[in-house]
CSV table of C-alpha atoms and ligand atoms in Angstrom, one decimal:
chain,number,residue,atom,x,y,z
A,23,UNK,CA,43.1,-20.0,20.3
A,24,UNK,CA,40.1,-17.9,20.3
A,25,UNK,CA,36.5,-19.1,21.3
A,26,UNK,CA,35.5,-19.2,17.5
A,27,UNK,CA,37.9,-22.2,16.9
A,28,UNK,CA,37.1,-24.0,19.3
A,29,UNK,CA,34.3,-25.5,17.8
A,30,UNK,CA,33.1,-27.7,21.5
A,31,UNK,CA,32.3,-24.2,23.2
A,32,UNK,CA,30.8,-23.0,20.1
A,33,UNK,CA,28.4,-26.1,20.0
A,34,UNK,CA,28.0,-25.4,23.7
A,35,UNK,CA,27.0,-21.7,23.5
A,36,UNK,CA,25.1,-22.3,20.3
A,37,UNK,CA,21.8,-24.4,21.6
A,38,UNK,CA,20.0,-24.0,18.8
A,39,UNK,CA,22.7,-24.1,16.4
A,40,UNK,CA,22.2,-20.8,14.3
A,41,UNK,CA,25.5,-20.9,13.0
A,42,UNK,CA,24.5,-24.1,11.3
A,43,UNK,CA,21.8,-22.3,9.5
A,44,UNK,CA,24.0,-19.7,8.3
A,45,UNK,CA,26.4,-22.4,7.0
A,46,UNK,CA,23.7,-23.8,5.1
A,47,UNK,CA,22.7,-20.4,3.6
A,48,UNK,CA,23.2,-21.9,0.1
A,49,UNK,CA,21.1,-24.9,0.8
A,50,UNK,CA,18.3,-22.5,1.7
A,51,UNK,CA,18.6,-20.6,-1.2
A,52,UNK,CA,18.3,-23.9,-3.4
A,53,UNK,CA,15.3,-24.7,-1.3
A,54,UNK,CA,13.9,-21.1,-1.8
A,55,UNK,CA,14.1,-22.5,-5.5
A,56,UNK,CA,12.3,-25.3,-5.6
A,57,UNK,CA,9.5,-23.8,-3.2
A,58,UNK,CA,9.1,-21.0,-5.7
A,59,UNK,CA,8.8,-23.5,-9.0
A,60,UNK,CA,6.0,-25.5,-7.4
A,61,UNK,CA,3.6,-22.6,-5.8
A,62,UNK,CA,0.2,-22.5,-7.6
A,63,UNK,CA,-0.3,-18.5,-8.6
A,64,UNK,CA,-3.3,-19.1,-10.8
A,65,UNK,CA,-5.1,-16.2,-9.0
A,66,UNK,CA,-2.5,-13.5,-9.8
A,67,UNK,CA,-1.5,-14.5,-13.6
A,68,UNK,CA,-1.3,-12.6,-16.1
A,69,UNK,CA,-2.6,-9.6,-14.1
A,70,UNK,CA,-1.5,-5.8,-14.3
A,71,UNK,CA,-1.1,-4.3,-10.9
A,72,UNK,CA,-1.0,-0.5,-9.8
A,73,UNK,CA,1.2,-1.0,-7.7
A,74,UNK,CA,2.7,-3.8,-5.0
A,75,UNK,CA,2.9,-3.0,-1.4
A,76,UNK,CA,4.9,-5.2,0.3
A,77,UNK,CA,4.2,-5.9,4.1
A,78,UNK,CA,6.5,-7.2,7.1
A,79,UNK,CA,8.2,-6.7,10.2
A,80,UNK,CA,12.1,-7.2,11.6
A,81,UNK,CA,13.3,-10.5,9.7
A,82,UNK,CA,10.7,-10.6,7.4
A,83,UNK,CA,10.6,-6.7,6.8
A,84,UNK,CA,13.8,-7.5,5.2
A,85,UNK,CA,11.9,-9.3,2.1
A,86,UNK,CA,10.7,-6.0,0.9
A,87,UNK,CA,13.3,-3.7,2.0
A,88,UNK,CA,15.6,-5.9,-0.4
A,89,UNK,CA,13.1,-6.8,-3.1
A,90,UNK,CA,12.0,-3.0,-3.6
A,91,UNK,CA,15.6,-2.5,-4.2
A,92,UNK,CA,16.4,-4.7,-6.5
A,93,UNK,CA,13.5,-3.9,-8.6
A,94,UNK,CA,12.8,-0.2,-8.2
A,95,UNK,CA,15.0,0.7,-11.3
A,96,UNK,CA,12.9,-1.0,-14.0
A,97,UNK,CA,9.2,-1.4,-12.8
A,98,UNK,CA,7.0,1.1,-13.8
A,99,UNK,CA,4.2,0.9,-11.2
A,100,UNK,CA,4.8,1.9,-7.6
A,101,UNK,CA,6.5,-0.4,-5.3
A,102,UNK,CA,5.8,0.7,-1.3
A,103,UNK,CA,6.7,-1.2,2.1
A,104,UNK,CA,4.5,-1.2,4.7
A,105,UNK,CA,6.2,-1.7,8.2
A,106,UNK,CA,3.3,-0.9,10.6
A,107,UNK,CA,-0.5,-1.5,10.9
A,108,UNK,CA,-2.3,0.1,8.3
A,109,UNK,CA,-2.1,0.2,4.5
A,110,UNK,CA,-1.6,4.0,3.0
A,111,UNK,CA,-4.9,5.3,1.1
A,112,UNK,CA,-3.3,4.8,-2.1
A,113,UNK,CA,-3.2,1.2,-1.6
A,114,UNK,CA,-6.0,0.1,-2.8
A,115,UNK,CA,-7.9,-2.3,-5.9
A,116,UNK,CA,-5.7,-3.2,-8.6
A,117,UNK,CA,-2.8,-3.4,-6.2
A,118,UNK,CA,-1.4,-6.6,-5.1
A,119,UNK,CA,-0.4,-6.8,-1.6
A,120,UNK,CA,2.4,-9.5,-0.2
A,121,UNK,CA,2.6,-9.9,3.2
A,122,UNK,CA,5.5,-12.0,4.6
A,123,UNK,CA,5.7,-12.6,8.2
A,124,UNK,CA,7.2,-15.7,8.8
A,125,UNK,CA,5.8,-16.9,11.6
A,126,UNK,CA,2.6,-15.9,9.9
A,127,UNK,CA,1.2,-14.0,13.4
A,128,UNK,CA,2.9,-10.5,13.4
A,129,UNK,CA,0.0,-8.3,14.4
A,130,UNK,CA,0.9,-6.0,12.2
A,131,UNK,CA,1.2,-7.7,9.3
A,132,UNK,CA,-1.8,-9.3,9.9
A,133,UNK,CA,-3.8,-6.2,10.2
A,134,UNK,CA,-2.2,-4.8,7.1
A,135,UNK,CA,-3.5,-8.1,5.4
A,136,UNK,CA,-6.6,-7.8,6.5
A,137,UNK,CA,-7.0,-3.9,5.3
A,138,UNK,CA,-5.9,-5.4,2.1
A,139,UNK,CA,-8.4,-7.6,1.5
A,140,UNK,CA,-11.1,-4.6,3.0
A,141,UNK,CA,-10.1,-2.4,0.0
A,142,UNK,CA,-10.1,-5.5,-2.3
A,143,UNK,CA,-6.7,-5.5,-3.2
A,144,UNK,CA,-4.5,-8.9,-4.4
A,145,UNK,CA,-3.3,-10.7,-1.6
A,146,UNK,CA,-0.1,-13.0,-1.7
A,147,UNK,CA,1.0,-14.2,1.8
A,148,UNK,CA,4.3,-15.7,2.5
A,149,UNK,CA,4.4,-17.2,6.3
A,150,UNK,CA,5.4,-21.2,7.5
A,151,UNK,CA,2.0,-21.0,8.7
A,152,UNK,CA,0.0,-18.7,11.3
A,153,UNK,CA,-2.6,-16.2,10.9
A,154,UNK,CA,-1.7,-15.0,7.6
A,155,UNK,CA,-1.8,-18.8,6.1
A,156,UNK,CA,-5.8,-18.9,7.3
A,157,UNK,CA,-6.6,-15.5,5.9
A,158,UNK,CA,-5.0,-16.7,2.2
A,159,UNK,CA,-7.2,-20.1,2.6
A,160,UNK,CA,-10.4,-18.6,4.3
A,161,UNK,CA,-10.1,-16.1,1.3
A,162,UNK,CA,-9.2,-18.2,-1.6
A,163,UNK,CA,-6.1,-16.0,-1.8
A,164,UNK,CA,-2.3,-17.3,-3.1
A,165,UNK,CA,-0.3,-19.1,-0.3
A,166,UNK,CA,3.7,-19.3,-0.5
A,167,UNK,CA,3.9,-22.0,2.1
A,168,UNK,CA,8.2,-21.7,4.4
A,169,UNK,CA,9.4,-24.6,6.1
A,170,UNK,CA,8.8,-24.2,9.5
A,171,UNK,CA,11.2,-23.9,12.6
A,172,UNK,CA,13.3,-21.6,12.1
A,173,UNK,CA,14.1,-17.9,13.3
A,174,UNK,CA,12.7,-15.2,10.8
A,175,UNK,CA,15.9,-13.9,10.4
A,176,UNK,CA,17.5,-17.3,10.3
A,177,UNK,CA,14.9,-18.1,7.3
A,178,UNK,CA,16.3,-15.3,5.2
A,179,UNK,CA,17.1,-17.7,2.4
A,180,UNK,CA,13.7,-19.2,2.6
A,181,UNK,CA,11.4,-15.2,2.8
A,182,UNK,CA,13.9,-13.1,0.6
A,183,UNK,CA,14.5,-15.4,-2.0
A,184,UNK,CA,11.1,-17.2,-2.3
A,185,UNK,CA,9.3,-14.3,-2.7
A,186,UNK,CA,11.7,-12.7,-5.4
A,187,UNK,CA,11.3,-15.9,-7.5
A,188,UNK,CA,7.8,-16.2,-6.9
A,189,UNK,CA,7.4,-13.0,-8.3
A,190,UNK,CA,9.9,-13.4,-11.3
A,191,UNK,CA,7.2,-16.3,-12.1
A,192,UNK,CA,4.1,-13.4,-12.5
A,193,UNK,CA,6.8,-11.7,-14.4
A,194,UNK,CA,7.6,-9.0,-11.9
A,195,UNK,CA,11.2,-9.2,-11.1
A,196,UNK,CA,13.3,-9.4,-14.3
A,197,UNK,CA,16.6,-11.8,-14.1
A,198,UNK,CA,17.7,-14.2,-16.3
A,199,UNK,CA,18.7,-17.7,-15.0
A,200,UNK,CA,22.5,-16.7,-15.6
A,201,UNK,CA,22.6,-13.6,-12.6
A,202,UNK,CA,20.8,-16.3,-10.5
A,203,UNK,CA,23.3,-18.9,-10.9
A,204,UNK,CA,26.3,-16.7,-10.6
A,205,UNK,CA,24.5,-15.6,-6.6
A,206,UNK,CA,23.9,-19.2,-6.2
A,207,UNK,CA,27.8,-20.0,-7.0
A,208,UNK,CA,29.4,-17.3,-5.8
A,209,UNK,CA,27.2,-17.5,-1.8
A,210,UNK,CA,28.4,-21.9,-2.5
A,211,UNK,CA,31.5,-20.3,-2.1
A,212,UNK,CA,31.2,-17.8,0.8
A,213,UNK,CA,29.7,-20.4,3.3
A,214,UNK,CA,32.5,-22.7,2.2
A,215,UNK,CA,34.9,-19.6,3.4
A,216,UNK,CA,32.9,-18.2,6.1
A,217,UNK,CA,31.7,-21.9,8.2
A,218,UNK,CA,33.4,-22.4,11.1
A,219,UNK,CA,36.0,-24.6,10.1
A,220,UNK,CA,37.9,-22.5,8.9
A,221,UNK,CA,40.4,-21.0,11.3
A,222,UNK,CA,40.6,-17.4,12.1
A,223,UNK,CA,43.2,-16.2,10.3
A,224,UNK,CA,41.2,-17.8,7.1
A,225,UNK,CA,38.1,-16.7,7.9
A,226,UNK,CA,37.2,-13.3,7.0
A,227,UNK,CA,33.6,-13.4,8.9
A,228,UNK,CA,35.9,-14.6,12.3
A,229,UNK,CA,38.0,-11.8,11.6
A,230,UNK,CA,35.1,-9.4,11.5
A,231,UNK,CA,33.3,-10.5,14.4
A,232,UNK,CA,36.8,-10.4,16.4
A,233,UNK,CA,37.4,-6.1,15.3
A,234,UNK,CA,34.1,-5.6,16.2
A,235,UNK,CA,34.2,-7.6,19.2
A,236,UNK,CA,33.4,-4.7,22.5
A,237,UNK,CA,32.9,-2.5,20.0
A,238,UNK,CA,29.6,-1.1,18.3
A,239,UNK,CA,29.0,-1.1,15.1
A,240,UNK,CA,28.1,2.0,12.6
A,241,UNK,CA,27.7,0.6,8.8
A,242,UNK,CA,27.2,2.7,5.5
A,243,UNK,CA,26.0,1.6,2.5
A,244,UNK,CA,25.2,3.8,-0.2
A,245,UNK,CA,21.1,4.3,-1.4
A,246,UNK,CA,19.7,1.6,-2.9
A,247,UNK,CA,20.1,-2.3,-2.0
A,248,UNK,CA,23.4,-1.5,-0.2
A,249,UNK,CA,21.1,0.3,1.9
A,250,UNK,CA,18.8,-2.3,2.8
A,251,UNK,CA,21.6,-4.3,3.3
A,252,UNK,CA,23.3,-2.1,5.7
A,253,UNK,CA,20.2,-2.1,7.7
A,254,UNK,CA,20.3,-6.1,7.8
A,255,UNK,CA,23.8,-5.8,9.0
A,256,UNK,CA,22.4,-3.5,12.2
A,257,UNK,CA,19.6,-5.3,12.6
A,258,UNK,CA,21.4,-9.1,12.7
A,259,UNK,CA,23.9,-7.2,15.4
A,260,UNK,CA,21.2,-6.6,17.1
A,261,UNK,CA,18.9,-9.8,17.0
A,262,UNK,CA,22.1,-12.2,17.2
A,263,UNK,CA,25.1,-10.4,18.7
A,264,UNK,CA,22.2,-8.6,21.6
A,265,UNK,CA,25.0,-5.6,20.6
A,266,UNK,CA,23.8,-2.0,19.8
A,267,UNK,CA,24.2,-1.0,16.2
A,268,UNK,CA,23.5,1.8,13.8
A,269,UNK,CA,23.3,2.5,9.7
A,270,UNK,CA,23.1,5.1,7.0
A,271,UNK,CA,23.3,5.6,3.5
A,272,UNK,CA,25.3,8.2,1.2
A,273,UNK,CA,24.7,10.7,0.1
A,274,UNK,CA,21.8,11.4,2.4
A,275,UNK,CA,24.3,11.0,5.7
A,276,UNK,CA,26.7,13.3,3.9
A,277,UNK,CA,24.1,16.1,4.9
A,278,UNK,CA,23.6,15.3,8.6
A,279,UNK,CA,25.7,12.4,10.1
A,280,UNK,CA,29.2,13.5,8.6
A,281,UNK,CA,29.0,16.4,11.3
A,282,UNK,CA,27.5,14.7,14.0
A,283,UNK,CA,30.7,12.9,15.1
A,284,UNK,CA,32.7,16.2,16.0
A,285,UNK,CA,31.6,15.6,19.7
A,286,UNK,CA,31.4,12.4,21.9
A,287,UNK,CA,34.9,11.5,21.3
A,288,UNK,CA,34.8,9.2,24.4
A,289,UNK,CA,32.3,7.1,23.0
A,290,UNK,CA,32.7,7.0,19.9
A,291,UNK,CA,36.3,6.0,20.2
A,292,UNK,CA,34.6,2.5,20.8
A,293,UNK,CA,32.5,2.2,17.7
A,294,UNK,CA,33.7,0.9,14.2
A,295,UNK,CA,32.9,2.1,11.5
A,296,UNK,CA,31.7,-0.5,8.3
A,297,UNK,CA,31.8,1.2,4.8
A,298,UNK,CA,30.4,-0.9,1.7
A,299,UNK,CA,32.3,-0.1,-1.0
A,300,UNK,CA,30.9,-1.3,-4.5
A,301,UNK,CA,33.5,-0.2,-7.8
A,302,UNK,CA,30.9,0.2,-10.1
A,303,UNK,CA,29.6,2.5,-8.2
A,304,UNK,CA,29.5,6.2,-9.8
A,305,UNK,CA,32.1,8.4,-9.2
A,306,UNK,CA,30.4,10.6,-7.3
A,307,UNK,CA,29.6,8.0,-4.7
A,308,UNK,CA,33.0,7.3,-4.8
A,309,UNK,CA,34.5,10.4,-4.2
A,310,UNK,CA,32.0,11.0,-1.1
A,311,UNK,CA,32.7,7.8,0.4
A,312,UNK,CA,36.7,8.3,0.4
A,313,UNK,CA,36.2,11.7,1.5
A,314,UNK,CA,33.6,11.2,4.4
A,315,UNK,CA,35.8,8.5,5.4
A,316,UNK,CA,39.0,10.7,5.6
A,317,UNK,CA,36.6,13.4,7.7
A,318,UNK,CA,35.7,11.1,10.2
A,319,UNK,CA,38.1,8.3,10.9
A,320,UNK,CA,39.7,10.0,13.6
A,321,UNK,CA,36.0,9.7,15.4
A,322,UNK,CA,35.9,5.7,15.5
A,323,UNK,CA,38.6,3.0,17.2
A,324,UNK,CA,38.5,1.6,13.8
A,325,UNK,CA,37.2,1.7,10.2
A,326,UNK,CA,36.8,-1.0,8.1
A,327,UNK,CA,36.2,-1.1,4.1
A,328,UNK,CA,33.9,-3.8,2.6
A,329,UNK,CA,34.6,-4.4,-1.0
A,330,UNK,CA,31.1,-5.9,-2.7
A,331,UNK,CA,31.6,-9.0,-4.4
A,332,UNK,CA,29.5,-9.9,-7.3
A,333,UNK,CA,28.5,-9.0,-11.3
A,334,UNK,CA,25.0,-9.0,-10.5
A,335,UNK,CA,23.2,-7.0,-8.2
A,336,UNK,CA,21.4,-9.7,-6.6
A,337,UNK,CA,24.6,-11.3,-5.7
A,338,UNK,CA,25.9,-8.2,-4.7
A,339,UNK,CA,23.4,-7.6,-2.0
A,340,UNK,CA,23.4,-11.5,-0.9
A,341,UNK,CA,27.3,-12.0,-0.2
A,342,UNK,CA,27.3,-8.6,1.1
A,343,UNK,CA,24.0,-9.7,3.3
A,344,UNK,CA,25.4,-12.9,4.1
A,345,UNK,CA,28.9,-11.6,5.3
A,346,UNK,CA,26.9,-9.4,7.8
A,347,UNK,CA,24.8,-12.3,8.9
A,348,UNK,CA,27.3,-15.0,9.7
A,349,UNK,CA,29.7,-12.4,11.4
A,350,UNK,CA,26.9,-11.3,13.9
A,351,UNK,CA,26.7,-15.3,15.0
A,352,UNK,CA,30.3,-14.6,15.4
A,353,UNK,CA,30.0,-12.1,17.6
A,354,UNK,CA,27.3,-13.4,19.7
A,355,UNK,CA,29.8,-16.0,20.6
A,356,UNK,CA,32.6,-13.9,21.5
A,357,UNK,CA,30.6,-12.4,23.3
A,358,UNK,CA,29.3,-15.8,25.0
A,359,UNK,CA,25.5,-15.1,24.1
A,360,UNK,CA,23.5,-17.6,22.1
A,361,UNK,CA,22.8,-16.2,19.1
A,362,UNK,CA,18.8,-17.3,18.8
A,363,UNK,CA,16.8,-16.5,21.7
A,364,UNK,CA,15.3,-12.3,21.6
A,365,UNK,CA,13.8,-12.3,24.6
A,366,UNK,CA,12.5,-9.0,24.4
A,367,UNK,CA,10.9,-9.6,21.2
A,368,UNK,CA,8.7,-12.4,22.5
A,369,UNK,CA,8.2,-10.4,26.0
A,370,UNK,CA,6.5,-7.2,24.0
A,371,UNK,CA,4.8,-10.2,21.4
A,372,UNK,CA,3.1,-11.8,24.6
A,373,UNK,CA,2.3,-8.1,26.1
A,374,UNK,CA,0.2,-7.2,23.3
A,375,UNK,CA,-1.0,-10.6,22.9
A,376,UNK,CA,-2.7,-9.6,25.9
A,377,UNK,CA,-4.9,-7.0,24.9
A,378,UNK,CA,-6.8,-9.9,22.9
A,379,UNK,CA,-8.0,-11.7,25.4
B,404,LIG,O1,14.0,-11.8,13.6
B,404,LIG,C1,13.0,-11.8,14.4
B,404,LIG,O2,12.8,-12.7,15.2
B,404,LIG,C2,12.1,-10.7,14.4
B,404,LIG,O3,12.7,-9.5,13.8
B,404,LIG,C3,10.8,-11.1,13.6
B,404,LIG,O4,11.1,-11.3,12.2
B,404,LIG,C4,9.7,-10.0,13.7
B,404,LIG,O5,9.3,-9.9,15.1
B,404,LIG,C5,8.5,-10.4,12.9
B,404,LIG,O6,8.1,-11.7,13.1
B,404,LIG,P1,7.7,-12.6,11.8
B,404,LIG,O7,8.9,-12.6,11.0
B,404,LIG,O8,7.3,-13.9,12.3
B,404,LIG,O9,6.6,-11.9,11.1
């Protein structure tokens, strides 16, 4: 029996029971809901924007990576992430500005915030609390108010979700109550397949986490919210697993990457290599993916194909997210680290927390 099934040493390794909130991935989501219904957004009805700029870092960085996806295809004003300190000089009045950080103190974030209410832009802040929750209620400005102890990556359900509701409610994101219900069903079932019950061999998350085991990771999605999911996937094997992991998207990787695996044969003969594969896809995606696959397969130990799940493209991106998330809890066990602490996060955090006082 492998570590994963036995579910003592998993409670054991597990101290702060991540793989508990990744089981209850739906429940968040339903949460997320609810949360969404009953914030007050009086300040930013019925307003036009120029343009949205979404702020955030690492787990909550996410929010906007996967948002901007999802929307870029049908909103006609410019949608930009902001990942860093300041806001771009086109970011200014008439825009609305979201930051999410979810412990609300991401100095960043926070900096970008304050720019943004500098230039007199809309603010919306998303946090559980923190520095961004004072500057919304010193300022008078919208507050989307998380549940509180939680990891920001572990409170996916809760940022991501939230904020894509909160601005289907300012009539923003466009999706009728039928794509959100098929997500919300078809992640019900997903953590019923993926919790850690369920043995191995019935487990496709287990079985992941056990290829991938020693091995690093290299995941493809394709442009678009495949994309930002891909980056999730290296970012969750880093934060949870503690493994190193890369990502790229077609076509871009088709210019560059493709030929950059000719050499290194000795290391690379311990990566795998993770290729979303979505059938409605055009054909031209297709083609390249089956192609670039055939190039380099030779160049990793082994390569798996995801096949996307879903009608809609938000439940698309979150099974395809959630798959990534729950397998790199997986693997942090195998490999016998707890899943939740990142150390070297909250050493560089208190570093620079330094040059405040
Ligand atoms: O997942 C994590 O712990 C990090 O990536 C954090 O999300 C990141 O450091 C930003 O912090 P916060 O999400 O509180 O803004």
């Amino acid at each position: 029996m492998n570590i994963l099934d036995n579910l003592k040493k998993v409670r054991e390794l597990d101290k702060q029971d991540m793989l508990g909130v990744e089981e209850n991935f739906y429940g968040q989501l339903l949460e997320a809901k609810k949360i969404a219904e009953s914030t007050v957004l009086s300040q930013l009805k019925n307003k036009n924007f120029a343009g949205i700029a979404i702020l955030g870092m690492g787990g909550s960085g996410f929010t906007g990576d996967i948002i901007k996806s999802l929307i870029i295809d049908y909103v006609e004003i410019p949608v930009e992430i902001v990942k860093g300190y300041d806001l771009p000089a086109f970011v200014k009045k008439g825009w609305l500005v979201i930051a999410v950080s979810y412990s609300g103190n991401t100095e960043e974030t926070v900096s970008a915030a304050n720019q943004a209410l500098q230039k007199n832009c809309e603010l919306l802040c998303v946090a559980s609390g923190g520095k961004t929750e004072e500057i919304a209620s010193v300022n008078g400005k919208c507050f989307v108010r998380l549940p509180s102890g939680f990891q920001p990556r572990g409170a996916s359900g809760y940022l991501f979700f939230t904020t894509y509701l909160v601005l289907r409610k300012l009539c923003i994101v466009n999706i009728s109550d039928s794509e959100i219900e098929e997500a919300l069903n078809l992640i019900r079932k997903k953590s019923e397949l993926y919790k850690r019950d369920i043995d191995t061999d019935n487990n496709p998350a287990k079985k992941l986490a056990l290829k991938l085991f020693n091995n690093m990771p290299v995941i493809y999605g394709t442009d678009g919210y495949l994309s930002a999911v891909a980056f999730r996937w290296k970012c969750e094997f880093n934060e949870n697993s503690k493994y190193p992991s890369f990502w790229a998207e077609f076509p871009e990787l088709n210019h560059n990457e493709t030929v950059g695996w000719e050499n290194l044969k000795g290391l690379t003969g311990n990566f795998v290599l993770i290729v979303f594969k979505d059938k409605e896809a055009r054909e031209r995606i297709k083609v390249r993916i089956k192609t670039t696959v055939q190039l380099i397969r030779s160049h990793f130990n082994d390569v798996v194909e995801i096949d996307v799940e879903g009608r809609s493209k938000l439940a698309k991106a979150l099974s395809t997210m959630y798959l990534g998330d729950i397998t790199s809890v997986y693997l942090a066990l195998l490999a016998g680290v707890d899943p939740t602490p990142v150390d070297r996060i909250s050493i560089l955090k208190a570093e620079l927390a330094k040059l405040d006082k």
